[in-house]
PDB file of C-alpha atoms in Angstrom:
ATOM      1  CA  MET A 213     -32.254  -4.910 -47.744  1.00  0.00           C
ATOM      2  CA  ASN A 214     -35.334  -4.221 -47.526  1.00  0.00           C
ATOM      3  CA  ASP A 215     -37.492  -2.879 -45.148  1.00  0.00           C
ATOM      4  CA  ARG A 216     -38.220  -5.517 -42.538  1.00  0.00           C
ATOM      5  CA  ILE A 217     -35.622  -6.125 -39.297  1.00  0.00           C
ATOM      6  CA  ASP A 218     -35.127  -9.590 -38.603  1.00  0.00           C
ATOM      7  CA  VAL A 219     -34.400  -9.886 -34.404  1.00  0.00           C
ATOM      8  CA  THR A 220     -33.032 -13.248 -32.461  1.00  0.00           C
ATOM      9  CA  MET A 221     -32.997 -14.058 -29.101  1.00  0.00           C
ATOM     10  CA  GLY A 222     -32.598 -17.538 -27.369  1.00  0.00           C
ATOM     11  CA  PHE A 223     -33.874 -18.297 -24.041  1.00  0.00           C
ATOM     12  CA  ASP A 224     -35.930 -21.081 -21.964  1.00  0.00           C
ATOM     13  CA  GLY A 225     -39.066 -21.167 -19.660  1.00  0.00           C
ATOM     14  CA  ALA A 226     -37.038 -19.180 -16.837  1.00  0.00           C
ATOM     15  CA  TYR A 227     -36.073 -17.278 -18.866  1.00  0.00           C
ATOM     16  CA  ALA A 228     -38.949 -16.400 -20.728  1.00  0.00           C
ATOM     17  CA  PRO A 229     -40.262 -12.602 -18.772  1.00  0.00           C
ATOM     18  CA  HIS A 230     -37.229 -11.136 -19.346  1.00  0.00           C
ATOM     19  CA  ALA A 231     -37.255 -12.067 -23.000  1.00  0.00           C
ATOM     20  CA  ALA A 232     -40.805 -10.652 -23.384  1.00  0.00           C
ATOM     21  CA  ALA A 233     -39.265  -6.848 -21.180  1.00  0.00           C
ATOM     22  CA  VAL A 234     -36.259  -6.882 -24.207  1.00  0.00           C
ATOM     23  CA  ILE A 235     -38.938  -7.376 -27.030  1.00  0.00           C
ATOM     24  CA  ALA A 236     -40.769  -4.201 -25.195  1.00  0.00           C
ATOM     25  CA  ALA A 237     -38.524  -2.571 -24.943  1.00  0.00           C
ATOM     26  CA  VAL A 238     -37.019  -2.839 -28.783  1.00  0.00           C
ATOM     27  CA  SER A 239     -40.566  -2.043 -29.798  1.00  0.00           C
ATOM     28  CA  ARG A 240     -41.208   1.027 -27.618  1.00  0.00           C
ATOM     29  CA  HIS A 241     -37.865   2.847 -28.865  1.00  0.00           C
ATOM     30  CA  ALA A 242     -38.306   2.021 -32.282  1.00  0.00           C
ATOM     31  CA  ASP A 243     -41.924   3.474 -32.119  1.00  0.00           C
ATOM     32  CA  ASN A 244     -43.580   0.846 -32.836  1.00  0.00           C
ATOM     33  CA  ALA A 245     -41.877  -0.087 -36.282  1.00  0.00           C
ATOM     34  CA  PRO A 246     -42.527  -3.878 -37.464  1.00  0.00           C
ATOM     35  CA  PHE A 247     -40.239  -5.905 -36.586  1.00  0.00           C
ATOM     36  CA  ARG A 248     -39.852 -10.024 -37.191  1.00  0.00           C
ATOM     37  CA  PHE A 249     -38.943 -11.972 -34.015  1.00  0.00           C
ATOM     38  CA  ILE A 250     -37.121 -15.068 -34.245  1.00  0.00           C
ATOM     39  CA  ILE A 251     -36.978 -17.046 -31.297  1.00  0.00           C
ATOM     40  CA  LEU A 252     -35.232 -19.896 -30.156  1.00  0.00           C
ATOM     41  CA  TYR A 253     -36.797 -21.295 -27.915  1.00  0.00           C
ATOM     42  CA  GLU A 254     -37.342 -24.800 -25.356  1.00  0.00           C
ATOM     43  CA  ASN A 255     -40.167 -25.429 -22.917  1.00  0.00           C
ATOM     44  CA  VAL A 256     -41.752 -22.237 -23.710  1.00  0.00           C
ATOM     45  CA  SER A 257     -46.156 -22.940 -23.227  1.00  0.00           C
ATOM     46  CA  LYS A 258     -48.085 -21.536 -26.076  1.00  0.00           C
ATOM     47  CA  GLU A 259     -49.695 -19.132 -23.437  1.00  0.00           C
ATOM     48  CA  VAL A 260     -46.584 -17.594 -22.403  1.00  0.00           C
ATOM     49  CA  GLN A 261     -45.684 -17.318 -26.575  1.00  0.00           C
ATOM     50  CA  GLU A 262     -48.987 -15.680 -27.115  1.00  0.00           C
ATOM     51  CA  ARG A 263     -48.286 -13.726 -23.846  1.00  0.00           C
ATOM     52  CA  ILE A 264     -44.417 -12.743 -24.910  1.00  0.00           C
ATOM     53  CA  GLU A 265     -46.244 -11.998 -28.607  1.00  0.00           C
ATOM     54  CA  LYS A 266     -48.572  -9.031 -27.286  1.00  0.00           C
ATOM     55  CA  THR A 267     -45.830  -6.863 -26.339  1.00  0.00           C
ATOM     56  CA  ALA A 268     -44.287  -5.608 -30.046  1.00  0.00           C
ATOM     57  CA  PRO A 269     -47.856  -4.579 -31.571  1.00  0.00           C
ATOM     58  CA  GLY A 270     -47.313  -5.224 -35.088  1.00  0.00           C
ATOM     59  CA  SER A 271     -44.419  -6.907 -35.422  1.00  0.00           C
ATOM     60  CA  THR A 272     -44.213 -10.747 -35.782  1.00  0.00           C
ATOM     61  CA  PHE A 273     -42.598 -14.042 -34.783  1.00  0.00           C
ATOM     62  CA  ILE A 274     -41.312 -16.670 -35.651  1.00  0.00           C
ATOM     63  CA  TRP A 275     -40.983 -19.548 -32.981  1.00  0.00           C
ATOM     64  CA  ARG A 276     -37.986 -22.498 -33.600  1.00  0.00           C
ATOM     65  CA  GLU A 277     -38.156 -24.885 -30.802  1.00  0.00           C
ATOM     66  CA  VAL A 278     -34.596 -26.244 -30.329  1.00  0.00           C
ATOM     67  CA  GLY A 279     -33.913 -29.822 -29.797  1.00  0.00           C
ATOM     68  CA  ASP A 280     -31.550 -31.881 -28.381  1.00  0.00           C
ATOM     69  CA  GLU A 281     -30.060 -31.924 -32.119  1.00  0.00           C
ATOM     70  CA  ASP A 282     -29.965 -28.137 -32.866  1.00  0.00           C
ATOM     71  CA  VAL A 283     -26.812 -27.828 -30.663  1.00  0.00           C
ATOM     72  CA  PRO A 284     -24.322 -30.173 -28.552  1.00  0.00           C
ATOM     73  CA  ALA A 285     -24.454 -30.771 -25.589  1.00  0.00           C
ATOM     74  CA  PHE A 286     -23.296 -28.036 -22.691  1.00  0.00           C
ATOM     75  CA  VAL A 287     -22.657 -28.666 -18.665  1.00  0.00           C
ATOM     76  CA  SER A 288     -24.132 -25.621 -17.120  1.00  0.00           C
ATOM     77  CA  ARG A 289     -22.126 -23.196 -14.928  1.00  0.00           C
ATOM     78  CA  ARG A 290     -22.497 -20.650 -12.936  1.00  0.00           C
ATOM     79  CA  HIS A 291     -25.195 -18.280 -14.306  1.00  0.00           C
ATOM     80  CA  LEU A 292     -24.862 -20.175 -17.694  1.00  0.00           C
ATOM     81  CA  THR A 293     -27.341 -22.395 -19.388  1.00  0.00           C
ATOM     82  CA  ARG A 294     -27.979 -24.453 -22.299  1.00  0.00           C
ATOM     83  CA  ALA A 295     -29.902 -21.878 -24.290  1.00  0.00           C
ATOM     84  CA  THR A 296     -27.148 -19.404 -24.546  1.00  0.00           C
ATOM     85  CA  LEU A 297     -25.867 -22.232 -26.543  1.00  0.00           C
ATOM     86  CA  TYR A 298     -28.714 -21.399 -28.758  1.00  0.00           C
ATOM     87  CA  ARG A 299     -27.520 -18.678 -31.505  1.00  0.00           C
ATOM     88  CA  LEU A 300     -25.236 -21.096 -32.598  1.00  0.00           C
ATOM     89  CA  GLY A 301     -28.357 -23.231 -33.962  1.00  0.00           C
ATOM     90  CA  LEU A 302     -29.533 -20.336 -36.844  1.00  0.00           C
ATOM     91  CA  GLU A 303     -27.516 -21.267 -39.983  1.00  0.00           C
ATOM     92  CA  HIS A 304     -30.436 -23.522 -40.137  1.00  0.00           C
ATOM     93  CA  LEU A 305     -33.367 -22.267 -37.354  1.00  0.00           C
ATOM     94  CA  ALA A 306     -33.184 -19.287 -39.460  1.00  0.00           C
ATOM     95  CA  PRO A 307     -36.101 -18.937 -42.224  1.00  0.00           C
ATOM     96  CA  SER A 308     -34.476 -19.227 -45.216  1.00  0.00           C
ATOM     97  CA  ASP A 309     -34.823 -15.485 -46.404  1.00  0.00           C
ATOM     98  CA  CYS A 310     -33.057 -14.324 -43.727  1.00  0.00           C
ATOM     99  CA  GLU A 311     -30.016 -12.641 -44.381  1.00  0.00           C
ATOM    100  CA  ARG A 312     -28.784  -9.740 -41.799  1.00  0.00           C
ATOM    101  CA  LEU A 313     -30.398 -10.056 -37.897  1.00  0.00           C
ATOM    102  CA  ILE A 314     -29.978  -9.145 -34.642  1.00  0.00           C
ATOM    103  CA  TYR A 315     -29.292 -11.185 -31.963  1.00  0.00           C
ATOM    104  CA  LEU A 316     -30.168  -9.825 -28.450  1.00  0.00           C
ATOM    105  CA  ASP A 317     -29.534 -11.903 -25.113  1.00  0.00           C
ATOM    106  CA  ALA A 318     -32.391 -11.723 -22.386  1.00  0.00           C
ATOM    107  CA  ASP A 319     -30.471  -9.810 -19.633  1.00  0.00           C
ATOM    108  CA  ILE A 320     -30.431  -6.325 -21.543  1.00  0.00           C
ATOM    109  CA  THR A 321     -32.585  -3.232 -21.518  1.00  0.00           C
ATOM    110  CA  VAL A 322     -32.802  -1.441 -24.528  1.00  0.00           C
ATOM    111  CA  LEU A 323     -32.717   2.869 -24.789  1.00  0.00           C
ATOM    112  CA  GLY A 324     -31.838   3.189 -28.342  1.00  0.00           C
ATOM    113  CA  ASP A 325     -33.660   2.536 -31.059  1.00  0.00           C
ATOM    114  CA  LEU A 326     -32.325  -0.988 -33.112  1.00  0.00           C
ATOM    115  CA  ARG A 327     -32.764   0.352 -36.881  1.00  0.00           C
ATOM    116  CA  ASP A 328     -30.098   2.453 -35.747  1.00  0.00           C
ATOM    117  CA  LEU A 329     -28.082  -0.452 -34.922  1.00  0.00           C
ATOM    118  CA  TRP A 330     -29.468  -2.262 -38.290  1.00  0.00           C
ATOM    119  CA  SER A 331     -28.672  -0.191 -40.651  1.00  0.00           C
ATOM    120  CA  MET A 332     -24.607  -0.363 -39.699  1.00  0.00           C
ATOM    121  CA  ASN A 333     -21.868  -1.042 -42.267  1.00  0.00           C
ATOM    122  CA  LEU A 334     -19.974  -4.356 -41.465  1.00  0.00           C
ATOM    123  CA  ASN A 335     -17.463  -3.622 -43.979  1.00  0.00           C
ATOM    124  CA  GLY A 336     -17.277  -7.018 -45.029  1.00  0.00           C
ATOM    125  CA  ALA A 337     -17.692  -9.236 -42.135  1.00  0.00           C
ATOM    126  CA  ALA A 338     -19.686 -11.666 -41.277  1.00  0.00           C
ATOM    127  CA  ILE A 339     -20.623 -10.040 -37.352  1.00  0.00           C
ATOM    128  CA  GLY A 340     -20.326  -6.987 -35.348  1.00  0.00           C
ATOM    129  CA  ALA A 341     -19.865  -6.856 -31.638  1.00  0.00           C
ATOM    130  CA  ILE A 342     -18.718  -4.630 -29.026  1.00  0.00           C
ATOM    131  CA  SER A 343     -15.459  -5.313 -27.075  1.00  0.00           C
ATOM    132  CA  ASP A 344     -15.754  -7.303 -23.628  1.00  0.00           C
ATOM    133  CA  GLY A 345     -15.875  -4.816 -21.035  1.00  0.00           C
ATOM    134  CA  TYR A 346     -13.205  -6.689 -18.629  1.00  0.00           C
ATOM    135  CA  LEU A 347     -11.006  -7.185 -20.809  1.00  0.00           C
ATOM    136  CA  ASN A 348      -7.152  -6.571 -19.488  1.00  0.00           C
ATOM    137  CA  THR A 349      -9.111  -6.225 -15.632  1.00  0.00           C
ATOM    138  CA  GLU A 350      -8.548  -9.659 -13.121  1.00  0.00           C
ATOM    139  CA  HIS A 351     -11.515 -10.804 -14.426  1.00  0.00           C
ATOM    140  CA  PHE A 352     -10.480 -11.514 -17.304  1.00  0.00           C
ATOM    141  CA  ASP A 353      -7.065 -11.701 -19.094  1.00  0.00           C
ATOM    142  CA  GLY A 354      -7.580 -11.132 -22.858  1.00  0.00           C
ATOM    143  CA  LYS A 355      -4.456 -12.428 -23.524  1.00  0.00           C
ATOM    144  CA  ARG A 356      -5.062 -15.676 -21.667  1.00  0.00           C
ATOM    145  CA  PHE A 357      -7.751 -16.896 -23.832  1.00  0.00           C
ATOM    146  CA  HIS A 358      -5.245 -16.571 -27.528  1.00  0.00           C
ATOM    147  CA  GLN A 359      -2.551 -17.918 -25.253  1.00  0.00           C
ATOM    148  CA  THR A 360      -4.576 -20.996 -24.684  1.00  0.00           C
ATOM    149  CA  TRP A 361      -5.270 -21.074 -28.607  1.00  0.00           C
ATOM    150  CA  SER A 362      -2.278 -20.258 -30.310  1.00  0.00           C
ATOM    151  CA  LEU A 363      -4.689 -17.427 -31.877  1.00  0.00           C
ATOM    152  CA  PRO A 364      -2.921 -13.914 -32.508  1.00  0.00           C
ATOM    153  CA  GLU A 365      -2.933 -11.017 -29.676  1.00  0.00           C
ATOM    154  CA  SER A 366      -6.147  -9.085 -30.529  1.00  0.00           C
ATOM    155  CA  GLU A 367      -9.905  -8.044 -28.510  1.00  0.00           C
ATOM    156  CA  TYR A 368     -12.446 -10.200 -27.449  1.00  0.00           C
ATOM    157  CA  PHE A 369     -15.741  -9.837 -27.533  1.00  0.00           C
ATOM    158  CA  ASN A 370     -18.790  -9.667 -25.335  1.00  0.00           C
ATOM    159  CA  ALA A 371     -21.724 -12.139 -27.815  1.00  0.00           C
ATOM    160  CA  GLY A 372     -24.351 -10.601 -26.028  1.00  0.00           C
ATOM    161  CA  ILE A 373     -25.592  -8.546 -28.855  1.00  0.00           C
ATOM    162  CA  LEU A 374     -24.612  -9.443 -31.741  1.00  0.00           C
ATOM    163  CA  LEU A 375     -24.880  -7.778 -35.835  1.00  0.00           C
ATOM    164  CA  ILE A 376     -25.150 -10.705 -37.739  1.00  0.00           C
ATOM    165  CA  ASP A 377     -24.468 -11.268 -41.528  1.00  0.00           C
ATOM    166  CA  LEU A 378     -26.381 -14.724 -42.199  1.00  0.00           C
ATOM    167  CA  LYS A 379     -26.086 -15.235 -45.785  1.00  0.00           C
ATOM    168  CA  LYS A 380     -21.829 -14.712 -45.107  1.00  0.00           C
ATOM    169  CA  VAL A 381     -22.034 -17.580 -41.550  1.00  0.00           C
ATOM    170  CA  ARG A 382     -23.875 -19.838 -43.780  1.00  0.00           C
ATOM    171  CA  GLN A 383     -21.123 -19.383 -46.553  1.00  0.00           C
ATOM    172  CA  GLY A 384     -18.684 -20.348 -44.273  1.00  0.00           C
ATOM    173  CA  ALA A 385     -21.103 -22.766 -41.825  1.00  0.00           C
ATOM    174  CA  LEU A 386     -19.194 -20.396 -39.238  1.00  0.00           C
ATOM    175  CA  PHE A 387     -21.781 -20.848 -36.705  1.00  0.00           C
ATOM    176  CA  THR A 388     -21.012 -25.067 -37.205  1.00  0.00           C
ATOM    177  CA  LYS A 389     -17.493 -24.184 -36.954  1.00  0.00           C
ATOM    178  CA  ALA A 390     -18.321 -22.568 -33.589  1.00  0.00           C
ATOM    179  CA  MET A 391     -20.636 -25.538 -32.084  1.00  0.00           C
ATOM    180  CA  ARG A 392     -18.160 -27.702 -33.081  1.00  0.00           C
ATOM    181  CA  PHE A 393     -15.354 -26.846 -31.137  1.00  0.00           C
ATOM    182  CA  ALA A 394     -18.242 -25.509 -28.399  1.00  0.00           C
ATOM    183  CA  ALA A 395     -18.517 -28.963 -28.138  1.00  0.00           C
ATOM    184  CA  GLU A 396     -15.368 -30.610 -28.151  1.00  0.00           C
ATOM    185  CA  HIS A 397     -13.990 -28.074 -25.782  1.00  0.00           C
ATOM    186  CA  ASP A 398     -17.074 -27.866 -24.051  1.00  0.00           C
ATOM    187  CA  GLU A 399     -15.686 -28.051 -19.740  1.00  0.00           C
ATOM    188  CA  ASP A 400     -12.489 -26.117 -21.075  1.00  0.00           C
ATOM    189  CA  LEU A 401     -14.754 -22.527 -22.629  1.00  0.00           C
ATOM    190  CA  PRO A 402     -15.448 -20.970 -19.007  1.00  0.00           C
ATOM    191  CA  TYR A 403     -17.791 -18.769 -21.373  1.00  0.00           C
ATOM    192  CA  ASN A 404     -19.386 -21.602 -23.814  1.00  0.00           C
ATOM    193  CA  ASP A 405     -20.367 -20.730 -27.319  1.00  0.00           C
ATOM    194  CA  GLN A 406     -18.698 -16.669 -26.555  1.00  0.00           C
ATOM    195  CA  ASP A 407     -15.326 -18.314 -26.383  1.00  0.00           C
ATOM    196  CA  ALA A 408     -16.272 -20.404 -29.385  1.00  0.00           C
ATOM    197  CA  LEU A 409     -17.249 -17.602 -31.382  1.00  0.00           C
ATOM    198  CA  ASN A 410     -14.292 -15.788 -31.013  1.00  0.00           C
ATOM    199  CA  TRP A 411     -12.616 -18.268 -31.276  1.00  0.00           C
ATOM    200  CA  THR A 412     -14.294 -18.698 -35.115  1.00  0.00           C
ATOM    201  CA  PHE A 413     -14.221 -14.571 -35.323  1.00  0.00           C
ATOM    202  CA  TRP A 414     -11.119 -14.307 -34.217  1.00  0.00           C
ATOM    203  CA  GLN A 415      -9.413 -11.190 -35.923  1.00  0.00           C
ATOM    204  CA  SER A 416     -12.297 -10.601 -38.553  1.00  0.00           C
ATOM    205  CA  TRP A 417     -15.467  -8.955 -37.263  1.00  0.00           C
ATOM    206  CA  ALA A 418     -16.323  -5.584 -37.022  1.00  0.00           C
ATOM    207  CA  PRO A 419     -16.320  -3.728 -33.730  1.00  0.00           C
ATOM    208  CA  LEU A 420     -19.808  -1.063 -32.549  1.00  0.00           C
ATOM    209  CA  PRO A 421     -20.046   1.555 -30.908  1.00  0.00           C
ATOM    210  CA  VAL A 422     -19.729   1.033 -27.294  1.00  0.00           C
ATOM    211  CA  VAL A 423     -23.301   2.336 -26.792  1.00  0.00           C
ATOM    212  CA  TRP A 424     -25.064  -1.172 -28.506  1.00  0.00           C
ATOM    213  CA  ASN A 425     -23.644  -3.294 -25.497  1.00  0.00           C
ATOM    214  CA  VAL A 426     -22.748  -1.373 -21.799  1.00  0.00           C
ATOM    215  CA  GLN A 427     -21.878  -3.900 -19.712  1.00  0.00           C
ATOM    216  CA  ALA A 428     -21.237  -3.728 -15.761  1.00  0.00           C
ATOM    217  CA  SER A 429     -17.319  -2.752 -16.051  1.00  0.00           C
ATOM    218  CA  HIS A 430     -18.422   0.453 -17.855  1.00  0.00           C
ATOM    219  CA  LEU A 431     -19.924   1.828 -15.330  1.00  0.00           C
ATOM    220  CA  GLN A 432     -17.304   0.253 -12.790  1.00  0.00           C
ATOM    221  CA  ASP A 433     -14.219   3.286 -12.174  1.00  0.00           C
ATOM    222  CA  TRP A 434     -11.683   0.442 -11.480  1.00  0.00           C
ATOM    223  CA  ALA A 435     -12.199  -1.385 -14.770  1.00  0.00           C
ATOM    224  CA  VAL A 436     -13.172   1.259 -16.873  1.00  0.00           C
ATOM    225  CA  ALA A 437      -9.440   2.761 -15.559  1.00  0.00           C
ATOM    226  CA  VAL A 438      -7.230   0.067 -17.458  1.00  0.00           C
ATOM    227  CA  GLN A 439      -9.687   0.458 -20.789  1.00  0.00           C
ATOM    228  CA  PRO A 440      -8.032   2.736 -23.117  1.00  0.00           C
ATOM    229  CA  GLU A 441     -10.147   5.249 -24.937  1.00  0.00           C
ATOM    230  CA  HIS A 442     -12.478   3.079 -27.205  1.00  0.00           C
ATOM    231  CA  ARG A 443     -13.206   0.472 -24.498  1.00  0.00           C
ATOM    232  CA  ARG A 444     -15.267   3.327 -22.740  1.00  0.00           C
ATOM    233  CA  LEU A 445     -18.560   4.420 -22.463  1.00  0.00           C
ATOM    234  CA  GLY A 446     -17.922   8.190 -21.628  1.00  0.00           C
ATOM    235  CA  SER A 447     -20.422  10.900 -21.764  1.00  0.00           C
ATOM    236  CA  ALA A 448     -22.618   8.899 -24.286  1.00  0.00           C
ATOM    237  CA  TYR A 449     -26.001   7.276 -22.976  1.00  0.00           C
ATOM    238  CA  PRO A 450     -26.033   3.468 -23.844  1.00  0.00           C
ATOM    239  CA  ALA A 451     -28.475   2.450 -26.222  1.00  0.00           C
ATOM    240  CA  VAL A 452     -28.126  -1.526 -25.136  1.00  0.00           C
ATOM    241  CA  VAL A 453     -27.763  -1.653 -21.148  1.00  0.00           C
ATOM    242  CA  HIS A 454     -25.915  -6.062 -20.864  1.00  0.00           C
ATOM    243  CA  PHE A 455     -26.319  -7.023 -16.998  1.00  0.00           C
ATOM    244  CA  THR A 456     -23.486  -8.977 -17.212  1.00  0.00           C
ATOM    245  CA  GLY A 457     -22.869 -11.860 -14.753  1.00  0.00           C
ATOM    246  CA  PRO A 458     -25.017 -13.237 -12.720  1.00  0.00           C
ATOM    247  CA  GLU A 459     -26.062 -10.506 -10.483  1.00  0.00           C
ATOM    248  CA  LYS A 460     -29.438  -9.623 -12.473  1.00  0.00           C
ATOM    249  CA  PRO A 461     -31.842  -6.149 -12.069  1.00  0.00           C
ATOM    250  CA  TRP A 462     -34.440  -9.141 -10.689  1.00  0.00           C
ATOM    251  CA  ILE A 463     -32.464 -10.750  -8.167  1.00  0.00           C
ATOM    252  CA  LYS A 464     -33.066  -8.314  -4.952  1.00  0.00           C
ATOM    253  CA  ASP A 465     -29.996  -8.782  -3.395  1.00  0.00           C
ATOM    254  CA  GLY A 466     -28.433  -7.257  -6.582  1.00  0.00           C
ATOM    255  CA  TYR A 467     -27.871  -3.580  -8.114  1.00  0.00           C
ATOM    256  CA  HIS A 468     -26.764  -2.457 -10.968  1.00  0.00           C
ATOM    257  CA  PRO A 469     -27.373   1.403 -11.834  1.00  0.00           C
ATOM    258  CA  TRP A 470     -29.780   0.775 -14.501  1.00  0.00           C
ATOM    259  CA  SER A 471     -31.856  -1.468 -13.064  1.00  0.00           C
ATOM    260  CA  TRP A 472     -35.352   0.235 -12.991  1.00  0.00           C
ATOM    261  CA  VAL A 473     -35.130   0.576 -17.001  1.00  0.00           C
ATOM    262  CA  TYR A 474     -35.191  -3.397 -15.849  1.00  0.00           C
ATOM    263  CA  TRP A 475     -38.250  -3.362 -14.039  1.00  0.00           C
ATOM    264  CA  GLU A 476     -39.662  -0.056 -16.387  1.00  0.00           C
ATOM    265  CA  SER A 477     -39.466  -2.285 -19.584  1.00  0.00           C
ATOM    266  CA  LEU A 478     -40.997  -5.285 -17.694  1.00  0.00           C
ATOM    267  CA  LYS A 479     -44.027  -2.418 -16.638  1.00  0.00           C
ATOM    268  CA  HIS A 480     -45.318  -3.231 -20.352  1.00  0.00           C
ATOM    269  CA  THR A 481     -45.947  -6.673 -20.710  1.00  0.00           C
ATOM    270  CA  ASP A 482     -47.853  -8.608 -18.282  1.00  0.00           C
ATOM    271  CA  PHE A 483     -45.159 -10.654 -16.408  1.00  0.00           C
ATOM    272  CA  LEU A 484     -44.950  -7.867 -14.297  1.00  0.00           C
ATOM    273  CA  ARG A 485     -46.467  -9.160 -11.796  1.00  0.00           C
ATOM    274  CA  GLU A 486     -45.064 -12.754 -11.606  1.00  0.00           C
ATOM    275  CA  VAL A 487     -41.737 -12.180 -11.584  1.00  0.00           C
ATOM    276  CA  SER A 488     -41.939  -9.469  -8.819  1.00  0.00           C
ATOM    277  CA  ALA A 489     -43.700 -12.557  -6.505  1.00  0.00           C
ATOM    278  CA  LYS A 490     -41.990 -14.767  -7.774  1.00  0.00           C
ATOM    279  CA  GLN A 491     -38.215 -12.435  -6.879  1.00  0.00           C
ATOM    280  CA  GLY A 492     -39.989 -10.762  -3.346  1.00  0.00           C
ATOM    281  CA  PHE A 493     -39.328  -7.869  -5.091  1.00  0.00           C
ATOM    282  CA  GLY A 494     -42.109  -5.780  -3.972  1.00  0.00           C
ATOM    283  CA  PHE A 495     -44.201  -2.544  -5.360  1.00  0.00           C
ATOM    284  CA  ILE A 496     -41.790  -0.905  -1.988  1.00  0.00           C
ATOM    285  CA  ASP A 497     -38.088  -1.723  -3.505  1.00  0.00           C
ATOM    286  CA  ARG A 498     -39.438  -1.044  -6.951  1.00  0.00           C
ATOM    287  CA  ALA A 499     -40.044   2.434  -5.234  1.00  0.00           C
ATOM    288  CA  ARG A 500     -36.813   2.409  -3.861  1.00  0.00           C
ATOM    289  CA  LEU A 501     -34.789   1.878  -7.069  1.00  0.00           C
ATOM    290  CA  ARG A 502     -36.280   3.933  -9.141  1.00  0.00           C
ATOM    291  CA  ALA A 503     -36.561   6.813  -6.438  1.00  0.00           C
ATOM    292  CA  ARG A 504     -32.840   5.752  -6.508  1.00  0.00           C
ATOM    293  CA  TRP A 505     -32.323   5.907 -10.250  1.00  0.00           C
ATOM    294  CA  MET A 506     -34.350   9.033 -10.554  1.00  0.00           C
ATOM    295  CA  ARG A 507     -31.437  10.852  -8.077  1.00  0.00           C
ATOM    296  CA  LYS A 508     -28.468   9.303 -10.516  1.00  0.00           C
ATOM    297  CA  LYS A 509     -29.880   9.170 -13.136  1.00  0.00           C
ATOM    298  CA  PRO A 510     -27.320   9.615 -16.528  1.00  0.00           C
ATOM    299  CA  ARG A 511     -28.082  12.623 -18.767  1.00  0.00           C
ATOM    300  CA  ARG A 512     -28.944  11.538 -22.070  1.00  0.00           C
ATOM    301  CA  VAL A 513     -25.986  13.375 -23.903  1.00  0.00           C
ATOM    302  CA  THR A 514     -26.017  11.340 -27.448  1.00  0.00           C
ATOM    303  CA  LYS A 515     -28.082   9.652 -30.009  1.00  0.00           C
ATOM    304  CA  PRO A 516     -27.034   6.281 -30.549  1.00  0.00           C
ATOM    305  CA  SER A 517     -26.738   6.294 -34.094  1.00  0.00           C
ATOM    306  CA  GLY A 518     -24.912   6.738 -37.381  1.00  0.00           C
ATOM    307  CA  PRO A 519     -22.080   4.698 -39.262  1.00  0.00           C
ATOM    308  CA  VAL A 520     -18.838   2.814 -36.563  1.00  0.00           C
ATOM    309  CA  SER A 521     -16.004   5.476 -36.940  1.00  0.00           C
ATOM    310  CA  ASN A 522     -12.871   4.897 -36.418  1.00  0.00           C
ATOM    311  CA  ASN A 523     -11.864   5.438 -32.759  1.00  0.00           C
ATOM    312  CA  GLU A 524     -14.773   3.071 -32.166  1.00  0.00           C
ATOM    313  CA  ARG A 525     -13.083   0.075 -34.285  1.00  0.00           C
ATOM    314  CA  GLY A 526     -11.428  -1.349 -31.633  1.00  0.00           C
ATOM    315  CA  GLY A 527      -8.446  -3.448 -31.497  1.00  0.00           C
ATOM    316  CA  SER A 528      -9.860  -6.544 -34.712  1.00  0.00           C
ATOM    317  CA  LYS A 529      -7.474  -6.514 -37.432  1.00  0.00           C
ATOM    318  CA  LYS A 530      -9.296  -7.234 -40.675  1.00  0.00           C
TER     319      LYS A 530
END
């Protein structure tokens, strides 16, 4: 494998500022190492693209516009929009020389060095992921998914952060398979392409350490209490915080214990003033958020790196 690290994201114009914050954090926490960002987009102007590129000096960008023929039609619901489907087009939208890549949602913030994630062994699997934090809670009954689709009992992953062996995916046309499933069962899939990806890779994905996709449920005592040890964050320091659900950190009335980190990342872009004005999230609001963060700031305990250990493998069977 060469030294180039490919990172991909998919978003529309509405999420462009938040994606810029993610890209800025990726670069900053990797000491401005050169990445190749493969961006699947819709309704992002050339001017906005140039502003995003400035957040990662030394990196290169490939912009791939997503057309109607690239992903299936989709009925938007709750906070999920058509943009969530863009990753399913990676088989043909990613450059032909791309064989491995990291996929990132735009509603995250990065606190670790993605080079550590990049180097992890997938042990022959086509993708690596982290179990969904709401498994076995009242919000998401993991058993309902495998029973609905007549699958053997196993774990369901969150698709917000993925390590992808794109060569294997292309060989098996696996994302195309997921795309067809999403198109056929659209309104029967409450989590749209995440459901389609789980159906496609059921029992054949490699579990990654929880620190690479710390979801809201990993920080809520009531949700943690019903999870087995391998699905808990414990005292580890997050490498990626994923703002799952409709309460995003840029929404004034919502709150997440790591919201300040999003604003800190946004500060390293030129979208800060724009997002603040649009959301009514002024300087005083951000100052209060920062003060709350400083009072309750988690202690950095471990560095998120190294191979996947046996106790981090979850219940996915190969």
